[in-house]
PDB file of C-alpha atoms in Angstrom:
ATOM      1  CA  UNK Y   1       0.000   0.000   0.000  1.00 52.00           C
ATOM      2  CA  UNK Y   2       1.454   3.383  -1.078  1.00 55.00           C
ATOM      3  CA  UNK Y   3       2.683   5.422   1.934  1.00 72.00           C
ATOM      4  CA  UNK Y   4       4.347   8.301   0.094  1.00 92.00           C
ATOM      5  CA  UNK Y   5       4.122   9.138  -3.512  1.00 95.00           C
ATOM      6  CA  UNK Y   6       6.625  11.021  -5.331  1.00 96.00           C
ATOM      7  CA  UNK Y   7       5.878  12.378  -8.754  1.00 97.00           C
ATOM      8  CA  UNK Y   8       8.332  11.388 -11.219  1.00 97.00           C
ATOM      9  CA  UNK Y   9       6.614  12.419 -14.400  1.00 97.00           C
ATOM     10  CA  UNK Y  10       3.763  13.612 -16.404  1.00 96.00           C
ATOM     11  CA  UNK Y  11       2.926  13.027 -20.052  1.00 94.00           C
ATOM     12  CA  UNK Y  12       0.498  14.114 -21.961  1.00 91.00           C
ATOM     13  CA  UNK Y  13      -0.883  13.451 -25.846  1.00 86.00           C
ATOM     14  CA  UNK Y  14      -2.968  13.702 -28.633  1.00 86.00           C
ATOM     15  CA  UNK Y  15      -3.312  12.759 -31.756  1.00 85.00           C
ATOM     16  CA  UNK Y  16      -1.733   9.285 -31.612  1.00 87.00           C
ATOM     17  CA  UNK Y  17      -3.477   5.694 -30.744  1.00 87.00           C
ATOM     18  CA  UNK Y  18      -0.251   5.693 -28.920  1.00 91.00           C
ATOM     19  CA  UNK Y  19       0.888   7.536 -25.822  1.00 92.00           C
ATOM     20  CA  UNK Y  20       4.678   6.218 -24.679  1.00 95.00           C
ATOM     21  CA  UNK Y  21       5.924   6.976 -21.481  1.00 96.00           C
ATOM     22  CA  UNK Y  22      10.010   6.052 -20.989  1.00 96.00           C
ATOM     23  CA  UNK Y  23      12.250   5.963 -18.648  1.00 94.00           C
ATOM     24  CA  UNK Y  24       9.947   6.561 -15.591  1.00 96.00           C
ATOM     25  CA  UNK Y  25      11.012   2.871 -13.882  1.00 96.00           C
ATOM     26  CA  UNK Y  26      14.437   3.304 -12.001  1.00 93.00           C
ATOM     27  CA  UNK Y  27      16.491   1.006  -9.308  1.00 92.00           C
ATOM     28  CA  UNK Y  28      15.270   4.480  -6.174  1.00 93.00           C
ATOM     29  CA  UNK Y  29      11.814   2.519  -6.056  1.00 95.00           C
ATOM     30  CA  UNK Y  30      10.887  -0.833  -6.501  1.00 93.00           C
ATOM     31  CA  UNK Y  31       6.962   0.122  -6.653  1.00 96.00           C
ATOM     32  CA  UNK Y  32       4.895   2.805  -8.710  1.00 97.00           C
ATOM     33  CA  UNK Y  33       1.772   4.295  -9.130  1.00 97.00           C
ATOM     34  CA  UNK Y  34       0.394   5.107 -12.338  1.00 96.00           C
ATOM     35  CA  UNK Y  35      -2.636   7.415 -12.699  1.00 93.00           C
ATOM     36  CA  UNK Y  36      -4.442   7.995 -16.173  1.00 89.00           C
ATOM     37  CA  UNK Y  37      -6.291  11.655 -14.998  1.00 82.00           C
ATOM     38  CA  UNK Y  38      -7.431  13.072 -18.101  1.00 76.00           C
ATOM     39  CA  UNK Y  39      -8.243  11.191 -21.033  1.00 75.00           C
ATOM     40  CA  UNK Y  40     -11.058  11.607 -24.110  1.00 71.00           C
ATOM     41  CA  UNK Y  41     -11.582   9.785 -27.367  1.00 66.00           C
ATOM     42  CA  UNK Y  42     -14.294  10.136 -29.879  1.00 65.00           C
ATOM     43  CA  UNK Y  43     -15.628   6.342 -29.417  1.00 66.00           C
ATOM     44  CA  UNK Y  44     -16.274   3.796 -26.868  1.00 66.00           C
ATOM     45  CA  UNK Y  45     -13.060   1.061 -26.396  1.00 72.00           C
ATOM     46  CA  UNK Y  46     -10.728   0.183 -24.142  1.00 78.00           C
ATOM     47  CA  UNK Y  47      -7.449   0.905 -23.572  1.00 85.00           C
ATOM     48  CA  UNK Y  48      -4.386  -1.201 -23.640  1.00 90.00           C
ATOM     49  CA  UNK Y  49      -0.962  -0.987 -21.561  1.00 95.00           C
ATOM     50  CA  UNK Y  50       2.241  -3.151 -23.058  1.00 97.00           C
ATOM     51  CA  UNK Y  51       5.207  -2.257 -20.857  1.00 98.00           C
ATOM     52  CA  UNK Y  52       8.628  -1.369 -22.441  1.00 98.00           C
ATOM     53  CA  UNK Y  53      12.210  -2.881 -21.803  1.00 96.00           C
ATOM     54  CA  UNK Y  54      15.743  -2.256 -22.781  1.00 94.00           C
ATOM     55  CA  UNK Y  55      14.504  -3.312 -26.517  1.00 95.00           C
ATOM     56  CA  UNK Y  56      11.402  -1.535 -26.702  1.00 96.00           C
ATOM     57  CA  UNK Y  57       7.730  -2.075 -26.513  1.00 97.00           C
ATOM     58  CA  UNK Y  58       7.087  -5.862 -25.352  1.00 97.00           C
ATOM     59  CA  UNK Y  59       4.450  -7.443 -27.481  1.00 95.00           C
ATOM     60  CA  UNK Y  60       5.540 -11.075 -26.301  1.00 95.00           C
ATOM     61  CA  UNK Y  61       2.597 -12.881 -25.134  1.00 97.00           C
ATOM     62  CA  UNK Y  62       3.500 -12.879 -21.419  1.00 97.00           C
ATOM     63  CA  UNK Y  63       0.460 -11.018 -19.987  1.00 97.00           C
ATOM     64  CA  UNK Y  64      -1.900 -12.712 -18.149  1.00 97.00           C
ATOM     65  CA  UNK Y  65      -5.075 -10.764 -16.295  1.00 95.00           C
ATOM     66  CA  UNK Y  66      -7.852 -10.994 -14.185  1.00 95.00           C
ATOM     67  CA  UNK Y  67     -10.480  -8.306 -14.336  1.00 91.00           C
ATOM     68  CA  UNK Y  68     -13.685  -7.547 -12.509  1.00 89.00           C
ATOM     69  CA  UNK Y  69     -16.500  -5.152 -14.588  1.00 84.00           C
ATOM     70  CA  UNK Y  70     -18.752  -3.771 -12.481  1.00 82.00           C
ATOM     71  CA  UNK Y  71     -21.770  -1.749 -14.216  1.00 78.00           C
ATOM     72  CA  UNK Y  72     -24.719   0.008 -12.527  1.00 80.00           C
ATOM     73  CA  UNK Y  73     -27.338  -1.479 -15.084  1.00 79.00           C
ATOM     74  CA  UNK Y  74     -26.006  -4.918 -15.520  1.00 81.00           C
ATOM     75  CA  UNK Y  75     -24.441  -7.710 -13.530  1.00 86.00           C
ATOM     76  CA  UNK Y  76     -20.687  -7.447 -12.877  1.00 88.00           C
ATOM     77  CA  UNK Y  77     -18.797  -9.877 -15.361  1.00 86.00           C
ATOM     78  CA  UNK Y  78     -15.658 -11.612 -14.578  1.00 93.00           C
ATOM     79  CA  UNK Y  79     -12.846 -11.826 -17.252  1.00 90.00           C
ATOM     80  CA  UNK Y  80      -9.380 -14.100 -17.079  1.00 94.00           C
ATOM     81  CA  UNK Y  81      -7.059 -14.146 -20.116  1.00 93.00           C
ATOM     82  CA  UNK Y  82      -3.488 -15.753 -20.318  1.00 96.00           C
ATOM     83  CA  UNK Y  83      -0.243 -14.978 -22.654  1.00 97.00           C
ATOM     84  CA  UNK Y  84      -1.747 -11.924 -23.962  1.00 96.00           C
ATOM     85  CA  UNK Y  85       0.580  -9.270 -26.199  1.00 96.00           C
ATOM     86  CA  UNK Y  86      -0.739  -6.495 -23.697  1.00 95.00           C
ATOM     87  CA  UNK Y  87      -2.623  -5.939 -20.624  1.00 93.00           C
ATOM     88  CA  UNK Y  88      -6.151  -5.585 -22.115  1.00 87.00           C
ATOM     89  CA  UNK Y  89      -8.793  -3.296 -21.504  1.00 81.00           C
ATOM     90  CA  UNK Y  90      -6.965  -0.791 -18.022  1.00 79.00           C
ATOM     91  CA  UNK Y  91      -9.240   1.869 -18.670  1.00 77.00           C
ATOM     92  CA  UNK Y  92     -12.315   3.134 -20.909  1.00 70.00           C
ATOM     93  CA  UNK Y  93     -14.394   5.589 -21.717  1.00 65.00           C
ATOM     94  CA  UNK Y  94     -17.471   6.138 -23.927  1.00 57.00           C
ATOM     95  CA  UNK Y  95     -15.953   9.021 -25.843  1.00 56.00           C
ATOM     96  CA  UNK Y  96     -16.483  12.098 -25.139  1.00 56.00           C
ATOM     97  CA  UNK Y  97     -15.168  15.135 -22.517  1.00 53.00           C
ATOM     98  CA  UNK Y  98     -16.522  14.271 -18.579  1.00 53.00           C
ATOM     99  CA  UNK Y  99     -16.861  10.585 -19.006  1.00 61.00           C
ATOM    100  CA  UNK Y 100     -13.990   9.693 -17.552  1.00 65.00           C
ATOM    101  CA  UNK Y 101     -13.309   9.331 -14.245  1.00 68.00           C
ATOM    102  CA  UNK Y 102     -10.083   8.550 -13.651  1.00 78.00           C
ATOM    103  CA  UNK Y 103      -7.644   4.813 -13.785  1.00 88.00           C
ATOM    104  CA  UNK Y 104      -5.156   3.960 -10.704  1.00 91.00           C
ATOM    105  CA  UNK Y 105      -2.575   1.424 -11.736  1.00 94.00           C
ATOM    106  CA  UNK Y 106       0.046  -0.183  -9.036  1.00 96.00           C
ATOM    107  CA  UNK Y 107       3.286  -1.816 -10.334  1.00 97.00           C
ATOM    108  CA  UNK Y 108       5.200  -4.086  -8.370  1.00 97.00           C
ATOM    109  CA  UNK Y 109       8.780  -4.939  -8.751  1.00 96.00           C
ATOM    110  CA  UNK Y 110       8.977  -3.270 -12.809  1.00 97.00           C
ATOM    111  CA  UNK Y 111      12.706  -2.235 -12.288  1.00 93.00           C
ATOM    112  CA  UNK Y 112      13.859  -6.185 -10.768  1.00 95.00           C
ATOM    113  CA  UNK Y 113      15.525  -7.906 -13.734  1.00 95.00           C
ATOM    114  CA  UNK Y 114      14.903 -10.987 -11.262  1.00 97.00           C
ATOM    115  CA  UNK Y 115      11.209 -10.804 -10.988  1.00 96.00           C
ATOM    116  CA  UNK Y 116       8.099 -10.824 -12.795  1.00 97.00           C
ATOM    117  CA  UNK Y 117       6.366  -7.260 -13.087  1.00 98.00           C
ATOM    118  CA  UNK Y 118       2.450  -7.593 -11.541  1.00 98.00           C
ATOM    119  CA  UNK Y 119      -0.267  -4.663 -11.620  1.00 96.00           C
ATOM    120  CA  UNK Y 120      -3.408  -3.964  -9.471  1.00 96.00           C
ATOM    121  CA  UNK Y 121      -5.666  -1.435 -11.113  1.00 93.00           C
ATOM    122  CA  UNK Y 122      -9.014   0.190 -10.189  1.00 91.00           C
ATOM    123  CA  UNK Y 123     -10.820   2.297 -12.880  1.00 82.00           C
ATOM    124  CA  UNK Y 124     -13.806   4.120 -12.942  1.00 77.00           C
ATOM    125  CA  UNK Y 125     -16.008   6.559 -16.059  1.00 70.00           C
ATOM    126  CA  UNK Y 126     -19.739   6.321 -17.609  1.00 60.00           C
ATOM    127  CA  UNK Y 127     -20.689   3.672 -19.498  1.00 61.00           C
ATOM    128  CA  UNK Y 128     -23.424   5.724 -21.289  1.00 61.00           C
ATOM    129  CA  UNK Y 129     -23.472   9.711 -20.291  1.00 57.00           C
ATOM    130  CA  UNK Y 130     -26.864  10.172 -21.509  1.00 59.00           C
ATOM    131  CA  UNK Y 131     -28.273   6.939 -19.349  1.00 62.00           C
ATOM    132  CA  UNK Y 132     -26.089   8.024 -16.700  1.00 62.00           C
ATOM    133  CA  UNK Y 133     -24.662   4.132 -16.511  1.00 68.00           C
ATOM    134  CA  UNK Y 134     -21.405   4.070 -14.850  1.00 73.00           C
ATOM    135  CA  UNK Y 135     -18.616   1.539 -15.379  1.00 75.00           C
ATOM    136  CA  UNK Y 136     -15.877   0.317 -13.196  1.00 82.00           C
ATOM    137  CA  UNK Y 137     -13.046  -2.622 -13.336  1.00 83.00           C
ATOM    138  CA  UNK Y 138     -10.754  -3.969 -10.549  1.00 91.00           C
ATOM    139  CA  UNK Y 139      -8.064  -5.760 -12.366  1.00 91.00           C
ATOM    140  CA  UNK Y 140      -4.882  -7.720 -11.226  1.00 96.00           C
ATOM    141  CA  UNK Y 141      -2.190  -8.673 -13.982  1.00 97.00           C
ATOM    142  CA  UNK Y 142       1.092 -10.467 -14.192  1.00 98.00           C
ATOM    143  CA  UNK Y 143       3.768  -9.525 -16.867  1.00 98.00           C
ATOM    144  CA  UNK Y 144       5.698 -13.200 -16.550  1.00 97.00           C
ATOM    145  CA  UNK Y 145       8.894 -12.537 -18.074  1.00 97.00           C
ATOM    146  CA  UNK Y 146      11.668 -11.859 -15.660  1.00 97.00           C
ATOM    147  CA  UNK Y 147      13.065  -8.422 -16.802  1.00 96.00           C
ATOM    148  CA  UNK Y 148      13.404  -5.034 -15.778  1.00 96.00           C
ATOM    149  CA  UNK Y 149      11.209  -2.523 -17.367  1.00 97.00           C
ATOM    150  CA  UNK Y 150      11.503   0.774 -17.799  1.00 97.00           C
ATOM    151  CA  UNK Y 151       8.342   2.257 -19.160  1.00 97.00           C
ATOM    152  CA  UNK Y 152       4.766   1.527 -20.701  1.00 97.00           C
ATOM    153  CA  UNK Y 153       3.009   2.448 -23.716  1.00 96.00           C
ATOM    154  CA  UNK Y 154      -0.864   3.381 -23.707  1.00 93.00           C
ATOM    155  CA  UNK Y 155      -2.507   1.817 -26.838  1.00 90.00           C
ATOM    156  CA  UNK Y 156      -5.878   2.654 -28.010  1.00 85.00           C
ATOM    157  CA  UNK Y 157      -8.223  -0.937 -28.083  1.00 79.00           C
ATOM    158  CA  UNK Y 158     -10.066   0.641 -31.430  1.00 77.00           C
ATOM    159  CA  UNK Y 159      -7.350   2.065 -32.847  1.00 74.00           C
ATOM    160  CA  UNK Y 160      -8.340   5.434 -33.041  1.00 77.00           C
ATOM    161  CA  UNK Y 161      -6.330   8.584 -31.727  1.00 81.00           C
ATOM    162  CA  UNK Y 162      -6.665   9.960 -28.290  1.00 80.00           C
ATOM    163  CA  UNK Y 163      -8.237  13.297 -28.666  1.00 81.00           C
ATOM    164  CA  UNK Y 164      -6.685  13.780 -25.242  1.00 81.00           C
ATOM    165  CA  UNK Y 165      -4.840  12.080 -22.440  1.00 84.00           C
ATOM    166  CA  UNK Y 166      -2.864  13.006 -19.159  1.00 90.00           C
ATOM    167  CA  UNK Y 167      -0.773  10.058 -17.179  1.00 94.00           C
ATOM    168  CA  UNK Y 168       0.836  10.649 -14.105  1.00 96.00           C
ATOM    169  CA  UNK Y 169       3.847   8.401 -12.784  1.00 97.00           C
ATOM    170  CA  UNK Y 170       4.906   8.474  -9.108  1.00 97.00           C
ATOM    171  CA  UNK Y 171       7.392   6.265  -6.873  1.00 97.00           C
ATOM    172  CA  UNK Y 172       6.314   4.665  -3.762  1.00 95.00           C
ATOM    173  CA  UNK Y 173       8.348   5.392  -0.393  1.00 89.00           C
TER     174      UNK Y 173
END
């Protein structure tokens, strides 16, 4: 559990179904706390997070997940996937400015050449503005490849640019 946060970067972007954030994972912390703040998109998807080592963006199929939708107007819906190319679905939004809440994402161990690299992440945003429907996920992920990593790329799930985004990264004391 994070005691005391230290801000170690923020990016922002636009235009891009990409948003790459380097160089944020160092040996002064061994834990980190991403939060996605701002972010808006024309269309409803998901967003991916692949996590970047000394040869760039891994795309190996060494993600596993297991995520926990929870919607006001349905029942909550479990969902477990293995050897993925990215952690699926972190965050969402319907499109749209003031749909989106927010997305809190804890890494463990990302800079430990020795360890795996696992995530807990809470998100929350409407599901439908005009219904008023919200949406939220817990989600707990594994990246099973023992090698440090020193960033993450954001990837758009519908491959469409991000009309707007804003990612904080912070170190854990």
């Amino acid at each position: 559990m994070a005691t005391s946060l230290q801000l170690i970067t923020t990016t922002t972007g636009s235009g891009s179904s990409t948003v790459s954030v380097t160089d944020c994972f160092t040996s002064q912390y061994d834990n980190y706390v991403i939060n996605i703040e701002d972010m808006i998109f024309s269309s409803r998807a998901g967003v991916n997070m692949r996590l970047i080592n000394s040869s760039g963006v891994s795309s190996v199929a060494e993600y596993d997940r297991a995520q926990l939708q929870l919607r006001n107007d349905s029942s909550f819906t479990q969902t477990r996937n293995s050897d993925q190319t990215s952690f699926q679905t972190i965050s969402a939004t319907s499109g749209g400015a003031d749909e989106f809440g927010g997305t809190w994402i804890e890494l463990f161990n990302p800079n430990i050449a020795s360890a795996f690299t696992f995530a807990l992440m809470s998100h929350s945003s409407y599901y439908d503005i005009v219904t008023g429907d919200l949406l939220g996920y817990k989600y707990i992920g594994a990246y099973k490849v023992e090698e440090a990593v020193t960033g993450f790329q954001l990837i758009h799930g519908g491959g469409f640019n991000f009309d707007t985004l804003k990612v904080n990264v912070f170190g854990v004391l």
